[in-house]
Tab-separated table of C-alpha atoms in Angstrom:
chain	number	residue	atom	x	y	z
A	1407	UNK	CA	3.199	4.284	-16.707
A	1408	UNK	CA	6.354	1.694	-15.972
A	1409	UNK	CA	8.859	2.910	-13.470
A	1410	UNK	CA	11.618	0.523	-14.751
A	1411	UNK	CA	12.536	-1.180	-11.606
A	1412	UNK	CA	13.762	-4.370	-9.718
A	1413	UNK	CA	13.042	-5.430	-5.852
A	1414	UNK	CA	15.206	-3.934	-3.926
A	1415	UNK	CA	19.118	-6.371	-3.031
A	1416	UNK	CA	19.418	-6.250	-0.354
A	1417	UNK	CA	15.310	-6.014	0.769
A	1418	UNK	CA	14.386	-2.680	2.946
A	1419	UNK	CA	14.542	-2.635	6.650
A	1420	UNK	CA	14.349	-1.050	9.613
A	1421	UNK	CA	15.236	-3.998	11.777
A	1422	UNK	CA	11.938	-4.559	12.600
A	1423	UNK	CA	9.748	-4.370	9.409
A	1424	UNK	CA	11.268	-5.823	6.133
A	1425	UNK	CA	9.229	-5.252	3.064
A	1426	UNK	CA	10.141	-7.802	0.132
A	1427	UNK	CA	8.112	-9.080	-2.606
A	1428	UNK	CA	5.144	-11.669	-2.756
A	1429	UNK	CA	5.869	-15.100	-2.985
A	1430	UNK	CA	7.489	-16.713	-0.864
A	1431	UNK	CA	6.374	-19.723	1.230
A	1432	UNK	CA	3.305	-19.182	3.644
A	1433	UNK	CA	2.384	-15.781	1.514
A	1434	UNK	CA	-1.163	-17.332	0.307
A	1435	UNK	CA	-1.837	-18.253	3.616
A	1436	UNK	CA	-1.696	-14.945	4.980
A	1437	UNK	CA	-2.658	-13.302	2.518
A	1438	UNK	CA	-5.988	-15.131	2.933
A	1439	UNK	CA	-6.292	-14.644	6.369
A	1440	UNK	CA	-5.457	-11.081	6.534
A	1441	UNK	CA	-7.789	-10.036	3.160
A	1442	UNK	CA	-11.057	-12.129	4.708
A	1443	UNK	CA	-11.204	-9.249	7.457
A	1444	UNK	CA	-14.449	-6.639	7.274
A	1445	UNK	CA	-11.917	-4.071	8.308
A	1446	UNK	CA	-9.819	-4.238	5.199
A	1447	UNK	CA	-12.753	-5.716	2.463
A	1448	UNK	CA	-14.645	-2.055	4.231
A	1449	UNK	CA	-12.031	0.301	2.486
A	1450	UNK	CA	-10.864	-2.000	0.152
A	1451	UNK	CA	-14.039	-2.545	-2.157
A	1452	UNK	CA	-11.940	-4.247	-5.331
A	1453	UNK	CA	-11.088	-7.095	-2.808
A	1454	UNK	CA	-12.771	-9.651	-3.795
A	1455	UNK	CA	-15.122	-11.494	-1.051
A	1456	UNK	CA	-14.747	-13.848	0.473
A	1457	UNK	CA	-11.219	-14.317	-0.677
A	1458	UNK	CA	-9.857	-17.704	-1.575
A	1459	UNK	CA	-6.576	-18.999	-1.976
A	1460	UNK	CA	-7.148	-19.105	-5.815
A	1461	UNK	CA	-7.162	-14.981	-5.096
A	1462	UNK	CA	-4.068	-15.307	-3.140
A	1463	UNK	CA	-2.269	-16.936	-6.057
A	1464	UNK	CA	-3.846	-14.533	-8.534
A	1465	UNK	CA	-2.735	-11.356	-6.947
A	1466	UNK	CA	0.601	-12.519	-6.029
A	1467	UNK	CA	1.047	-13.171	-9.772
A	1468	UNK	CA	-0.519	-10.036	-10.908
A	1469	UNK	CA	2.463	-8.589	-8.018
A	1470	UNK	CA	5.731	-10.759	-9.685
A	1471	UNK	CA	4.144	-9.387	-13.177
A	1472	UNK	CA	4.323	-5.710	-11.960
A	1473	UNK	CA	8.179	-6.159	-11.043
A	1474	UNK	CA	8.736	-7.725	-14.541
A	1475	UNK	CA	7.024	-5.155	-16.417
A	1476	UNK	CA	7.636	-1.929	-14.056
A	1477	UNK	CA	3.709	-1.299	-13.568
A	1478	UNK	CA	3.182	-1.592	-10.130
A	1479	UNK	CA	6.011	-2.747	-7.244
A	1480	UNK	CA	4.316	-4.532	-4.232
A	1481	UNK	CA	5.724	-5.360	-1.163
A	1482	UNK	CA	5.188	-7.858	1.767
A	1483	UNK	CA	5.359	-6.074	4.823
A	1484	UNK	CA	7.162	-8.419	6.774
A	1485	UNK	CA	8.254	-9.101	11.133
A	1486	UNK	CA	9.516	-11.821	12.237
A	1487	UNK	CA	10.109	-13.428	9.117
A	1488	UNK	CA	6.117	-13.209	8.525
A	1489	UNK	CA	4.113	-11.522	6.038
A	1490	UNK	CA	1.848	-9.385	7.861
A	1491	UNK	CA	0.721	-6.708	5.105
A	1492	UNK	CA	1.368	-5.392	1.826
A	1493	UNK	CA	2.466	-1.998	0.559
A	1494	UNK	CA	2.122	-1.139	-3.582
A	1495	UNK	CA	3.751	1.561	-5.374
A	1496	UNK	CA	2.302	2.550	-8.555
A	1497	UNK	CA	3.807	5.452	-10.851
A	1498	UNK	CA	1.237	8.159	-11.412
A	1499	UNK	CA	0.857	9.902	-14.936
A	1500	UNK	CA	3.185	12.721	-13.706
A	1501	UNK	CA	6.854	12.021	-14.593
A	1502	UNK	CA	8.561	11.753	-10.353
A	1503	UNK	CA	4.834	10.808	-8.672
A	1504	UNK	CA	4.048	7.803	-7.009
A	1505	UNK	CA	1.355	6.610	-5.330
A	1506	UNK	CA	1.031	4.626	-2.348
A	1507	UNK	CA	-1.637	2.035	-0.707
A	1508	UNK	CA	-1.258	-0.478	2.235
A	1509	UNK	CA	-3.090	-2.736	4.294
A	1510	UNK	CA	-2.250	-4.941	7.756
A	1511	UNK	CA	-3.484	-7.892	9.308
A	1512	UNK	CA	-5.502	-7.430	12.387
A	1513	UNK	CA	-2.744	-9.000	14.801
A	1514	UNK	CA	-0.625	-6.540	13.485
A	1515	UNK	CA	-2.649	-3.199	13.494
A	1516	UNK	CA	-1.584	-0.536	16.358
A	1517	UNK	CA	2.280	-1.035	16.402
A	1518	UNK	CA	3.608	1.105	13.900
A	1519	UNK	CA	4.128	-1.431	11.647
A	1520	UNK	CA	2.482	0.275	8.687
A	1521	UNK	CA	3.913	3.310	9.849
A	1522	UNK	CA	7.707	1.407	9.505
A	1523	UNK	CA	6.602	0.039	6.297
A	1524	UNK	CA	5.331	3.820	4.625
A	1525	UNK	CA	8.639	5.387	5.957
A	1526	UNK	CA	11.095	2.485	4.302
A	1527	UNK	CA	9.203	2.606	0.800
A	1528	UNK	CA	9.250	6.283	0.620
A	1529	UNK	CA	12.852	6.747	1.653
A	1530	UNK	CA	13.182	4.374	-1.258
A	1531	UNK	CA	11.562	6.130	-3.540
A	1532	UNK	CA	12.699	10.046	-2.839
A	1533	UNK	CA	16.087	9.005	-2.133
A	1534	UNK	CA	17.492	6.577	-3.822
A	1535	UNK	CA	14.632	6.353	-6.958
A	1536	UNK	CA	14.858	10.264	-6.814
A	1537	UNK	CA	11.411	10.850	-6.893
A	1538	UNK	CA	9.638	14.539	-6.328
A	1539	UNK	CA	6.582	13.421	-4.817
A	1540	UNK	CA	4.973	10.331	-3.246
A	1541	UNK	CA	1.925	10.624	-2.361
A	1542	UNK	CA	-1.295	8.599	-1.145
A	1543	UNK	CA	-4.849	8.454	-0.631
A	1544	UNK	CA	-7.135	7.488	2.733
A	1545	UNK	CA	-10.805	6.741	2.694
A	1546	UNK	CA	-11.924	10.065	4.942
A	1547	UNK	CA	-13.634	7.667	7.336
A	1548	UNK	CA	-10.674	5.342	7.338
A	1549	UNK	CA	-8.917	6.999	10.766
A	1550	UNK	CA	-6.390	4.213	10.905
A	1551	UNK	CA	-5.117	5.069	7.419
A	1552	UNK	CA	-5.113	8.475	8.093
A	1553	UNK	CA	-3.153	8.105	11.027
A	1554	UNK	CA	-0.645	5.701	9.191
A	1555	UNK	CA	0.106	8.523	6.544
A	1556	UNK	CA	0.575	11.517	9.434
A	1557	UNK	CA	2.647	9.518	11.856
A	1558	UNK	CA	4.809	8.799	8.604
A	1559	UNK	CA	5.573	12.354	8.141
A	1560	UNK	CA	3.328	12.923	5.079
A	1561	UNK	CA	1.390	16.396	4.628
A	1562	UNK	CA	-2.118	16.231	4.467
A	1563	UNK	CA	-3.144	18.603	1.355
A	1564	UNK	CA	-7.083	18.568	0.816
A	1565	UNK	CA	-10.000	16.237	0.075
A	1566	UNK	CA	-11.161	14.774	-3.246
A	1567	UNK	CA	-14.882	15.005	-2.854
A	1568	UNK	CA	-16.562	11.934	-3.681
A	1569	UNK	CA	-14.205	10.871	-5.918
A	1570	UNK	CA	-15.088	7.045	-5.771
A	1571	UNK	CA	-17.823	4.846	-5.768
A	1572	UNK	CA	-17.188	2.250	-2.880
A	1573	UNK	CA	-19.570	-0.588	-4.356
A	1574	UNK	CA	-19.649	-2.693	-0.872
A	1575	UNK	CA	-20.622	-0.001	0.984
A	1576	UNK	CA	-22.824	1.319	-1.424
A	1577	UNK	CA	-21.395	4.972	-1.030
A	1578	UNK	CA	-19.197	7.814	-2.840
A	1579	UNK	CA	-15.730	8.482	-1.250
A	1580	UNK	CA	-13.859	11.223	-0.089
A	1581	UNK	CA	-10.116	10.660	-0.133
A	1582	UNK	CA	-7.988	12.918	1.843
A	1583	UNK	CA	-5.124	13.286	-0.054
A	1584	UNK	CA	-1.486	13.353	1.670
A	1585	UNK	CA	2.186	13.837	-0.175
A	1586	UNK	CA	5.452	13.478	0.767
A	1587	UNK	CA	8.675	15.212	-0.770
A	1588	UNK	CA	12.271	14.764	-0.703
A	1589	UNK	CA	14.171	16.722	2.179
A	1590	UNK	CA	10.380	15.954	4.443
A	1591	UNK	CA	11.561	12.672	5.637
């Protein structure tokens, strides 16, 4: 389901963490880098391994696509002018859901940089998108994604038993499933 939008002009910030769209200069680089890691290919089985530059340019055309056509609005999580993780937004089924997912580079796990990046995007979207919910889910075993999603205020509402076949781990998933709402900022 489209959510009829455009990048944000100026991009979000915090002063620290800037998330923009894919694209520009360097992006396949790091992209690369950051997408080769066992830590992120572990949680995030649809990754293709090992991951090539021809990947790079593949999702970061599949990401300028999603602005176009409103399906999916993915951001470069950005310091000091570097890209150094990405955060999508995809409208759920329900009419005011969204759904969130995120990954960081290794150098930049452990500073509240995904933390920075979940706050910005979902100020964004129950503020000035007006949406009633934004929610996301976290591999139960994934502790660093879980942590991401408390430390950025969201509520932690159950578990979806085995509700996803990872294929490189060879195992069914539980997601623990978190929301946020407007006014829980």
């Amino acid at each position: 389901m489209a959510m009829e939008v455009r990048p944000p002009d100026p991009p979000l910030t915090d002063g620290v963490v800037t998330l923009r769209p894919w694209g520009e200069q360097g992006d396949v680089e790091r992209i690369v880098d950051a997408c080769n890691d066992p830590a992120i290919a572990e949680f995030l089985d649809l990754i293709p391994q090992p991951y090539t530059p021809s990947d790079a340019v593949t999702y970061i055309e599949a990401c300028r696509n999603g602005w176009l056509d409103g399906s999916v609005t993915n951001f470069a999580i950005v310091v000091d002018a570097a890209a150094v993780g990405s955060l999508g937004v995809r409208q759920t089924e329900e009419p005011g859901v969204a759904e969130i997912g995120y990954w960081v580079a290794a150098a930049a796990r452990g500073q509240g940089v995904c933390t920075r990046a979940v706050r910005l995007v979902s100020r964004w979207l129950l503020e000035d998108r007006e949406l009633a919910r934004v929610q996301l889910r976290a591999d139960e075993e994934n502790v660093p994604s879980k942590r991401v999603a408390e430390n950025a205020g969201f509520t932690r509402e159950g578990v979806l038993r085995s509700s996803h076949y990872n294929r490189r781990r060879d195992r069914r998933v539980d997601f623990v499933m978190y929301s946020l709402l407007p006014g829980e900022l």
